[in-house]
Short mmCIF file of C-alpha atoms and ligand atoms in Angstrom, two decimals:
data_model
loop_
_atom_site.label_atom_id
_atom_site.label_comp_id
_atom_site.label_asym_id
_atom_site.label_seq_id
_atom_site.Cartn_x
_atom_site.Cartn_y
_atom_site.Cartn_z
CA MET H 1 30.41 12.10 -30.34
CA SER H 2 31.20 15.53 -31.70
CA ALA H 3 29.80 16.39 -35.09
CA LEU H 4 31.03 19.40 -37.08
CA LEU H 5 28.03 20.46 -39.11
CA GLY H 6 24.48 20.46 -37.74
CA CYS H 7 21.66 20.84 -40.27
CA ILE H 8 17.96 21.52 -39.86
CA ALA H 9 15.88 20.57 -42.90
CA ASP H 10 12.26 21.61 -43.32
CA ASP H 11 11.17 18.31 -44.89
CA PHE H 12 12.21 14.67 -45.02
CA THR H 13 13.29 14.16 -48.62
CA GLY H 14 15.05 17.55 -48.59
CA ALA H 15 17.00 16.34 -45.56
CA THR H 16 18.03 13.18 -47.41
CA ASP H 17 19.07 15.21 -50.43
CA LEU H 18 21.31 17.44 -48.29
CA ALA H 19 22.72 14.47 -46.36
CA SER H 20 23.55 12.73 -49.64
CA MET H 21 25.33 15.88 -50.87
CA LEU H 22 27.46 16.02 -47.68
CA VAL H 23 28.36 12.32 -47.98
CA LYS H 24 29.43 12.84 -51.60
CA HIS H 25 31.76 15.59 -50.42
CA GLY H 26 33.36 13.44 -47.77
CA MET H 27 31.39 13.97 -44.56
CA ARG H 28 30.06 10.91 -42.73
CA THR H 29 26.43 11.86 -42.23
CA VAL H 30 23.47 10.74 -40.17
CA GLN H 31 19.88 11.85 -40.75
CA THR H 32 17.54 11.88 -37.77
CA ILE H 33 13.77 11.92 -38.01
CA GLY H 34 13.07 14.88 -35.75
CA VAL H 35 15.06 15.14 -32.55
CA THR H 36 15.97 11.72 -31.14
CA GLU H 37 16.98 10.84 -27.61
CA ARG H 38 18.80 7.74 -28.82
CA THR H 39 22.60 7.79 -29.00
CA LEU H 40 24.13 8.35 -32.44
CA PRO H 41 27.30 6.61 -33.63
CA SER H 42 30.52 8.38 -32.63
CA ASP H 43 32.09 8.48 -36.12
CA VAL H 44 29.81 11.13 -37.61
CA ASP H 45 30.83 14.47 -39.17
CA ALA H 46 27.40 15.89 -39.97
CA VAL H 47 23.89 15.43 -38.58
CA VAL H 48 20.79 16.41 -40.55
CA VAL H 49 17.58 16.72 -38.53
CA ALA H 50 14.58 16.15 -40.78
CA LEU H 51 11.57 18.18 -39.71
CA LYS H 52 8.18 18.50 -41.39
CA SER H 53 8.02 22.24 -40.92
CA ARG H 54 7.71 23.67 -44.40
CA THR H 55 4.00 24.42 -44.35
CA ILE H 56 3.02 24.30 -40.67
CA PRO H 57 2.17 27.55 -38.81
CA PRO H 58 5.33 29.74 -38.52
CA ALA H 59 5.34 29.68 -34.70
CA ASP H 60 5.40 25.86 -34.73
CA ALA H 61 8.16 25.81 -37.34
CA VAL H 62 10.20 28.15 -35.12
CA THR H 63 9.66 26.00 -32.00
CA GLN H 64 10.64 22.80 -33.80
CA SER H 65 13.67 24.40 -35.47
CA LEU H 66 14.95 25.81 -32.17
CA ALA H 67 14.56 22.39 -30.51
CA ALA H 68 16.56 20.87 -33.37
CA LEU H 69 19.20 23.59 -32.98
CA SER H 70 19.71 22.96 -29.28
CA TYR H 71 19.91 19.22 -29.98
CA LEU H 72 22.64 19.85 -32.57
CA GLN H 73 24.44 22.18 -30.15
CA ARG H 74 24.39 19.40 -27.54
CA LEU H 75 26.03 17.15 -30.15
CA GLY H 76 28.90 19.63 -30.34
CA CYS H 77 28.30 20.99 -33.86
CA ARG H 78 30.32 24.10 -34.75
CA GLN H 79 28.41 25.30 -37.77
CA PHE H 80 24.68 25.18 -38.45
CA TYR H 81 22.78 24.94 -41.71
CA PHE H 82 19.13 25.73 -42.30
CA LYS H 83 18.01 23.79 -45.38
CA TYR H 84 14.92 24.74 -47.37
CA CYS H 85 13.70 23.81 -50.81
CA SER H 86 15.63 24.84 -53.91
CA THR H 87 12.41 26.44 -55.14
CA PHE H 88 12.27 28.49 -51.90
CA ASP H 89 8.86 26.97 -51.03
CA SER H 90 7.27 29.43 -48.61
CA THR H 91 4.58 32.10 -48.28
CA PRO H 92 4.76 35.73 -47.09
CA ARG H 93 4.04 34.34 -43.59
CA GLY H 94 7.06 32.06 -43.75
CA ASN H 95 8.48 29.78 -42.85
CA ILE H 96 11.95 30.60 -44.16
CA GLY H 97 12.15 34.15 -42.72
CA PRO H 98 10.78 33.41 -39.24
CA VAL H 99 12.94 30.29 -38.82
CA ALA H 100 16.09 32.10 -40.06
CA ASP H 101 15.34 34.97 -37.64
CA ALA H 102 14.90 32.59 -34.70
CA LEU H 103 18.06 30.60 -35.49
CA SER H 104 20.07 33.83 -35.92
CA ASP H 105 18.89 35.10 -32.53
CA ALA H 106 19.59 31.79 -30.79
CA LEU H 107 23.11 31.70 -32.28
CA ARG H 108 23.60 35.45 -31.74
CA VAL H 109 24.52 36.10 -35.36
CA ASP H 110 23.57 39.29 -37.18
CA PHE H 111 24.41 38.17 -40.70
CA THR H 112 24.13 35.15 -42.96
CA ILE H 113 23.43 34.17 -46.55
CA ALA H 114 20.32 32.81 -48.30
CA CYS H 115 20.94 30.78 -51.44
CA PRO H 116 18.58 28.10 -52.81
CA ALA H 117 20.62 27.59 -56.02
CA PHE H 118 21.12 23.96 -57.07
CA PRO H 119 22.53 24.09 -60.62
CA VAL H 120 22.55 20.30 -61.28
CA ASN H 121 18.78 20.36 -60.76
CA GLY H 122 18.35 23.51 -62.86
CA ARG H 123 17.87 25.90 -59.94
CA THR H 124 19.98 29.01 -60.52
CA VAL H 125 19.96 32.50 -59.03
CA TYR H 126 20.86 35.56 -61.11
CA LYS H 127 20.43 39.17 -59.96
CA GLY H 128 18.41 37.77 -57.09
CA TYR H 129 15.93 36.03 -59.41
CA LEU H 130 15.40 32.30 -59.06
CA PHE H 131 15.20 30.25 -62.24
CA VAL H 132 13.81 26.72 -62.56
CA GLY H 133 15.39 25.34 -65.70
CA ASP H 134 14.98 28.02 -68.35
CA VAL H 135 12.10 29.90 -66.76
CA LEU H 136 11.63 32.15 -63.78
CA LEU H 137 10.27 30.48 -60.64
CA ALA H 138 6.91 32.28 -60.93
CA GLU H 139 6.54 31.01 -64.51
CA SER H 140 7.32 27.41 -63.53
CA GLY H 141 4.94 24.73 -62.26
CA MET H 142 5.59 26.10 -58.76
CA ARG H 143 3.14 28.88 -59.57
CA GLN H 144 0.34 26.36 -59.07
CA HIS H 145 1.70 24.54 -56.02
CA PRO H 146 -1.25 23.65 -53.74
CA LEU H 147 0.44 24.75 -50.48
CA THR H 148 3.18 27.21 -51.42
CA PRO H 149 2.31 28.84 -54.76
CA MET H 150 5.35 30.83 -55.86
CA THR H 151 4.16 33.92 -57.71
CA ASP H 152 7.26 36.11 -57.28
CA SER H 153 10.70 35.09 -58.56
CA ASN H 154 12.73 37.74 -56.76
CA LEU H 155 14.34 36.21 -53.69
CA VAL H 156 15.27 39.54 -52.09
CA ARG H 157 11.65 40.66 -52.26
CA MET H 158 10.31 37.28 -51.16
CA LEU H 159 12.56 36.94 -48.14
CA GLN H 160 12.04 40.61 -47.23
CA ALA H 161 8.29 39.91 -47.03
CA GLN H 162 9.02 37.25 -44.39
CA THR H 163 11.32 39.18 -42.06
CA SER H 164 11.66 42.61 -40.48
CA ARG H 165 15.46 42.45 -40.92
CA LYS H 166 17.13 43.87 -44.01
CA VAL H 167 17.71 41.66 -47.04
CA GLY H 168 20.39 42.48 -49.65
CA LEU H 169 22.05 40.92 -52.68
CA CYS H 170 25.54 39.63 -53.40
CA GLY H 171 25.25 39.61 -57.17
CA TYR H 172 26.91 37.94 -60.11
CA ASP H 173 29.20 40.92 -60.68
CA VAL H 174 31.09 39.59 -57.63
CA VAL H 175 30.43 35.83 -57.31
CA PRO H 176 32.54 34.48 -60.25
CA ARG H 177 35.55 36.39 -58.86
CA GLY H 178 35.87 33.78 -56.13
CA ALA H 179 35.75 33.25 -52.38
CA ASP H 180 37.76 36.32 -51.31
CA ALA H 181 35.67 38.69 -53.44
CA ILE H 182 32.45 37.13 -52.12
CA ALA H 183 33.67 37.38 -48.51
CA GLU H 184 34.57 41.03 -49.05
CA ARG H 185 31.15 41.82 -50.53
CA LEU H 186 29.40 39.99 -47.68
CA ARG H 187 31.40 42.07 -45.17
CA GLU H 188 30.29 45.27 -46.91
CA LEU H 189 26.65 44.18 -46.87
CA ARG H 190 26.89 43.39 -43.18
CA GLU H 191 28.36 46.84 -42.49
CA GLU H 192 25.43 48.36 -44.40
CA GLY H 193 23.09 46.76 -41.87
CA ILE H 194 21.95 43.85 -44.04
CA THR H 195 21.10 40.64 -42.13
CA TYR H 196 20.43 38.27 -45.03
CA ALA H 197 22.41 38.35 -48.27
CA VAL H 198 20.75 36.54 -51.14
CA VAL H 199 23.65 35.23 -53.23
CA ASP H 200 23.64 34.69 -57.01
CA ALA H 201 24.95 31.31 -58.18
CA ILE H 202 24.61 29.58 -61.54
CA ARG H 203 27.40 26.96 -61.44
CA ASP H 204 28.68 24.49 -58.85
CA ALA H 205 31.94 26.47 -58.88
CA ASP H 206 30.01 29.51 -57.59
CA LEU H 207 28.64 27.44 -54.71
CA ALA H 208 32.08 26.04 -53.89
CA ALA H 209 33.47 29.59 -53.66
CA LEU H 210 30.46 30.70 -51.62
CA GLY H 211 31.01 27.78 -49.23
CA GLU H 212 34.61 28.86 -48.76
CA ALA H 213 33.50 32.45 -48.08
CA CYS H 214 31.16 31.13 -45.37
CA ALA H 215 33.88 29.18 -43.52
CA GLY H 216 33.63 31.32 -40.40
CA PHE H 217 29.82 31.61 -40.38
CA ARG H 218 27.97 30.04 -37.45
CA LEU H 219 24.77 29.90 -39.52
CA VAL H 220 24.32 29.30 -43.23
CA THR H 221 20.94 29.01 -45.00
CA GLY H 222 20.20 27.52 -48.40
CA GLY H 223 19.10 24.58 -50.52
CA SER H 224 21.27 21.46 -50.77
CA GLY H 225 23.54 23.20 -53.27
CA ALA H 226 24.88 25.92 -50.99
CA ALA H 227 26.21 23.21 -48.64
CA LEU H 228 28.46 21.88 -51.40
CA GLY H 229 31.48 23.98 -50.41
CA LEU H 230 31.26 23.54 -46.63
CA PRO H 231 32.95 20.11 -46.22
CA GLU H 232 36.12 21.51 -47.83
CA ASN H 233 36.38 24.13 -45.05
CA PHE H 234 36.50 21.41 -42.41
CA ARG H 235 39.01 19.44 -44.48
CA ARG H 236 41.22 22.53 -44.80
CA GLN H 237 41.13 22.94 -41.03
CA GLY H 238 42.20 19.30 -40.59
CA LEU H 239 38.90 18.42 -38.91
CA LEU H 240 37.82 15.71 -41.36
CA ALA H 241 39.71 12.45 -41.01
CA PRO H 242 41.63 11.90 -44.27
CA GLY H 243 41.16 8.68 -46.23
CA VAL H 244 37.77 7.87 -44.71
CA ASP H 245 35.10 6.53 -47.05
CA ALA H 246 32.14 8.69 -46.05
CA GLN H 247 29.74 6.53 -48.09
CA ALA H 248 30.58 3.30 -46.28
CA LEU H 249 27.57 1.54 -44.76
CA PRO H 250 27.59 -1.43 -42.39
CA PRO H 251 26.89 -4.64 -44.30
CA THR H 252 23.28 -5.80 -44.41
CA ASP H 253 21.80 -9.08 -45.57
CA GLY H 254 18.39 -10.69 -45.59
CA TYR H 255 15.71 -10.75 -48.26
CA ARG H 256 14.89 -7.90 -50.62
CA ALA H 257 11.57 -6.14 -51.01
CA VAL H 258 10.11 -3.03 -52.65
CA ILE H 259 7.12 -1.23 -51.11
CA SER H 260 5.55 1.31 -53.41
CA GLY H 261 2.85 3.77 -52.40
CA SER H 262 3.67 6.60 -54.78
CA CYS H 263 1.42 7.12 -57.80
CA SER H 264 3.76 9.51 -59.62
CA VAL H 265 4.54 9.05 -63.29
CA ALA H 266 8.12 7.98 -62.50
CA THR H 267 7.00 5.42 -59.92
CA ASN H 268 4.38 3.94 -62.26
CA GLU H 269 7.17 3.30 -64.75
CA GLN H 270 9.42 1.82 -62.08
CA VAL H 271 6.63 -0.54 -60.99
CA ALA H 272 6.06 -1.62 -64.60
CA VAL H 273 9.77 -2.43 -65.05
CA MET H 274 9.97 -4.34 -61.74
CA LYS H 275 6.87 -6.40 -62.67
CA ARG H 276 8.64 -7.61 -65.79
CA HIS H 277 11.49 -9.05 -63.70
CA HIS H 278 10.05 -10.09 -60.32
CA PRO H 279 6.80 -11.16 -58.64
CA ALA H 280 4.43 -8.37 -57.61
CA PHE H 281 1.43 -8.07 -55.29
CA GLN H 282 -1.07 -5.24 -55.66
CA VAL H 283 -2.67 -3.64 -52.63
CA ARG H 284 -6.07 -2.26 -53.66
CA PRO H 285 -7.64 0.58 -51.64
CA ARG H 286 -11.10 -0.89 -52.26
CA ALA H 287 -10.13 -4.23 -50.64
CA LEU H 288 -8.78 -2.32 -47.65
CA ALA H 289 -11.97 -0.27 -47.37
CA ASP H 290 -14.01 -3.50 -47.52
CA GLY H 291 -12.05 -4.80 -44.54
CA GLU H 292 -10.30 -7.64 -46.38
CA SER H 293 -7.22 -9.06 -44.66
CA VAL H 294 -4.85 -7.60 -47.24
CA VAL H 295 -1.84 -7.28 -44.92
CA VAL H 296 -1.95 -10.95 -43.90
CA GLU H 297 -2.41 -12.04 -47.49
CA ALA H 298 0.44 -9.87 -48.76
CA LEU H 299 2.82 -11.18 -46.11
CA ALA H 300 1.96 -14.83 -46.81
CA TRP H 301 2.40 -14.17 -50.54
CA ALA H 302 5.80 -12.50 -49.96
CA ARG H 303 7.11 -15.17 -47.57
CA ALA H 304 6.57 -17.81 -50.25
CA ARG H 305 8.63 -15.88 -52.81
CA MET H 306 11.18 -13.59 -51.19
CA THR H 307 13.62 -16.37 -50.34
CA ARG H 308 14.27 -16.66 -54.08
CA GLU H 309 14.20 -13.10 -55.42
CA PRO H 310 13.18 -9.50 -54.61
CA VAL H 311 9.42 -8.99 -54.31
CA LEU H 312 7.28 -5.93 -55.03
CA ILE H 313 4.23 -4.93 -53.01
CA TYR H 314 2.55 -1.89 -54.48
CA ALA H 315 -0.50 0.34 -54.30
CA THR H 316 0.85 2.46 -57.16
CA ASP H 317 -1.78 3.03 -59.82
CA SER H 318 -2.62 5.28 -62.75
CA ALA H 319 -4.07 8.74 -62.12
CA ASP H 320 -7.51 7.54 -63.32
CA GLU H 321 -7.60 4.55 -60.97
CA VAL H 322 -6.45 6.70 -58.07
CA LYS H 323 -9.23 9.20 -58.81
CA THR H 324 -11.84 6.44 -58.93
CA ALA H 325 -10.65 5.03 -55.59
CA GLN H 326 -10.58 8.51 -54.05
CA HIS H 327 -14.07 9.23 -55.32
CA ARG H 328 -15.40 6.01 -53.78
CA ILE H 329 -13.51 6.03 -50.48
CA GLY H 330 -12.52 9.66 -49.99
CA VAL H 331 -9.09 11.18 -50.69
CA GLU H 332 -7.81 11.18 -47.12
CA ARG H 333 -9.27 7.83 -46.16
CA ALA H 334 -7.85 6.13 -49.27
CA GLY H 335 -4.43 7.63 -48.56
CA ALA H 336 -4.47 6.66 -44.90
CA LEU H 337 -5.72 3.11 -45.58
CA VAL H 338 -2.98 2.51 -48.13
CA GLU H 339 -0.24 4.12 -46.01
CA ASN H 340 -1.20 2.11 -42.91
CA ALA H 341 -1.41 -1.15 -44.84
CA LEU H 342 1.95 -0.65 -46.58
CA ALA H 343 3.59 0.34 -43.27
CA ALA H 344 2.22 -2.80 -41.55
CA ILE H 345 3.41 -4.92 -44.48
CA ALA H 346 6.87 -3.35 -44.29
CA ARG H 347 7.11 -4.15 -40.59
CA GLY H 348 5.92 -7.71 -41.19
CA LEU H 349 8.49 -8.14 -43.95
CA VAL H 350 11.37 -7.01 -41.74
CA GLU H 351 10.16 -9.38 -38.99
CA ALA H 352 10.13 -12.15 -41.61
CA GLY H 353 13.74 -11.53 -42.59
CA VAL H 354 13.79 -8.70 -45.15
CA GLY H 355 17.03 -6.79 -44.61
CA GLN H 356 17.13 -4.58 -47.70
CA MET H 357 14.10 -2.55 -48.71
CA ILE H 358 13.17 0.18 -51.18
CA VAL H 359 10.20 2.40 -50.33
CA ALA H 360 8.63 4.66 -52.95
CA GLY H 361 6.66 7.75 -51.96
CA GLY H 362 7.39 10.58 -49.51
CA GLU H 363 4.37 10.01 -47.26
CA THR H 364 4.69 6.26 -47.67
CA SER H 365 8.35 6.44 -46.56
CA GLY H 366 7.33 8.46 -43.52
CA ALA H 367 4.72 5.86 -42.55
CA VAL H 368 7.15 2.94 -43.07
CA VAL H 369 9.97 4.54 -41.10
CA LYS H 370 7.54 5.21 -38.24
CA ALA H 371 6.21 1.64 -38.28
CA LEU H 372 9.76 0.29 -38.15
CA GLY H 373 10.51 2.54 -35.16
CA VAL H 374 13.45 4.09 -37.02
CA GLU H 375 14.71 7.38 -35.53
CA SER H 376 17.95 7.80 -37.43
CA LEU H 377 19.66 6.64 -40.60
CA ARG H 378 23.25 6.49 -41.75
CA ILE H 379 23.55 7.88 -45.27
CA GLY H 380 25.44 5.84 -47.87
CA PRO H 381 26.09 5.82 -51.61
CA GLU H 382 23.72 7.52 -54.02
CA ILE H 383 21.60 5.28 -56.26
CA ASP H 384 20.15 8.03 -58.46
CA PRO H 385 20.44 11.80 -57.89
CA GLY H 386 19.03 12.66 -54.45
CA VAL H 387 18.32 9.05 -53.39
CA PRO H 388 20.99 7.32 -51.31
CA TRP H 389 21.03 3.92 -49.67
CA THR H 390 20.79 4.30 -45.91
CA THR H 391 20.97 1.92 -42.97
CA THR H 392 18.91 2.07 -39.80
CA ILE H 393 20.69 3.01 -36.58
CA GLY H 394 19.70 1.55 -33.25
CA SER H 395 17.91 -1.59 -34.44
CA ALA H 396 19.33 -4.95 -33.35
CA LYS H 397 20.48 -5.51 -36.91
CA PRO H 398 20.82 -2.68 -39.45
CA VAL H 399 18.27 -2.71 -42.26
CA ALA H 400 19.17 -1.09 -45.59
CA LEU H 401 16.50 1.39 -46.72
CA ALA H 402 16.23 3.41 -49.91
CA LEU H 403 13.51 6.01 -49.42
CA LYS H 404 12.51 7.49 -52.75
CA SER H 405 10.15 10.40 -53.14
CA GLY H 406 7.67 10.12 -56.00
CA ASN H 407 9.34 11.63 -59.01
CA PHE H 408 12.90 10.54 -58.28
CA GLY H 409 14.83 7.72 -59.90
CA LYS H 410 15.26 6.17 -63.34
CA ALA H 411 12.80 3.61 -64.74
CA ASP H 412 14.90 0.60 -63.63
CA PHE H 413 15.39 1.95 -60.08
CA PHE H 414 13.67 -0.97 -58.30
CA VAL H 415 15.68 -3.52 -60.27
CA SER H 416 19.10 -1.94 -60.29
CA ALA H 417 19.33 -0.13 -56.92
CA TRP H 418 20.58 -3.33 -55.20
CA LYS H 419 23.91 -3.21 -56.98
CA HIS H 420 24.88 -0.04 -55.09
CA LEU H 421 24.74 -1.87 -51.76
CA PRO H 422 28.00 -3.04 -50.18
P1 ADP K 501 4.74 10.82 -53.69
O1 ADP K 501 6.14 10.93 -53.14
O2 ADP K 501 4.71 10.32 -55.09
O3 ADP K 501 3.93 12.06 -53.45
P2 ADP K 501 3.43 9.70 -51.38
O4 ADP K 501 3.68 8.40 -50.70
O5 ADP K 501 3.93 10.94 -50.67
O6 ADP K 501 4.05 9.63 -52.83
O7 ADP K 501 1.90 9.95 -51.62
C1 ADP K 501 1.09 9.02 -52.28
C2 ADP K 501 -0.25 8.93 -51.55
O8 ADP K 501 -1.16 8.21 -52.38
C3 ADP K 501 -0.15 8.16 -50.25
O9 ADP K 501 -0.97 8.77 -49.27
C4 ADP K 501 -0.69 6.79 -50.63
O10 ADP K 501 -1.23 6.09 -49.52
C5 ADP K 501 -1.76 7.15 -51.64
N1 ADP K 501 -2.07 6.05 -52.57
C6 ADP K 501 -1.21 5.12 -53.02
N2 ADP K 501 -1.83 4.29 -53.87
C7 ADP K 501 -3.10 4.71 -53.98
C8 ADP K 501 -4.21 4.26 -54.73
N3 ADP K 501 -4.12 3.19 -55.54
N4 ADP K 501 -5.38 4.92 -54.60
C9 ADP K 501 -5.46 6.00 -53.80
N5 ADP K 501 -4.44 6.49 -53.07
C10 ADP K 501 -3.25 5.85 -53.14
#
């Protein structure tokens, strides 16, 4: 195979978000969970390697990102994309600066852009300042983030704190004038000795023009939004096969199940809606801690019902109940018990004939994917913003998976997602 665009994402759901964006813009895309030794399909235009490197020590993030880069180089990719969060989640230690530095060195580039803007999700950049909705980043909820509290909103300053190379700005006096004007400004910044140009963008049209201006760049860095204009460059060069449906997934069949381990507000609503339509089984942390055979029970319960309709197996609970369980069992132990149980149930369900499954929760999805031995996924049509259907690659029979992080998806997600499957 020879892919065109190779992407390195610093977390799993961010990788899916980017992959979904590329599919929407016509690139057939595969997401791998870390670097995989298994062969990927040959008809792939973009590969997104999902790392878990956002908050690990900078040196580890660099090592993992470089390993992902050389993997993508072996796949034949021509352009590389470093994807971070649209809220620029990082600290003065990194990891955005150190990883960008290491990728630049490895690719021998002395200039690239940095643009986390994602206007459809309310992330805009103006005069180098990042806005979340109507407020500056440092005035948003991100100020209180447990791991990466964002207390500065100025991207030039923030990135400069993470790198010894010079950071500059391509501002909104230039960006709306289009791709040529942006390219010209980027050339000037490069000549001034700037390595990273933070780029203002407040509309998708700005990102499309920015993408065009980055056509010849070996390395681009940004959120999902800044990748929006890149597929068109490959199309213009005749490198993307015309008339191909990038969203097409291989057909899957089998029974349908939802596994829910997220306790977010959105997921609680989704569980409530699903319970009104289909049978549901609750996994209680206390029963797990008491050593009850919850996994066996859940599987027997599901087998008796899933031949007729989709089933829901959930640990999802209200914030109060979660707190009570955590108080009794311990935060980490409760989380691990629930994750392990749901992952074992998911594996048992697939062995029993489930072929289409929704999983709710970032950590829960990670545990399920691991238990199923999945190393890569083909990305298909979007169900709700940022959540596509995917199919497993490499298993004897593909399984359709929708991996939803906590706060994503409308209230009827578990009931209506199935209709987006081929
Ligand atoms: P989200 O994407 O909403 O953050 P995650 O799956 O990443 O969801 O995280 C949810 C965590 O809460 C997991 O570790 C899960 O095992 C744990 N959990 C789920 N249900 C319960 C519960 N009833 N009590 C305590 N912890 C729970």
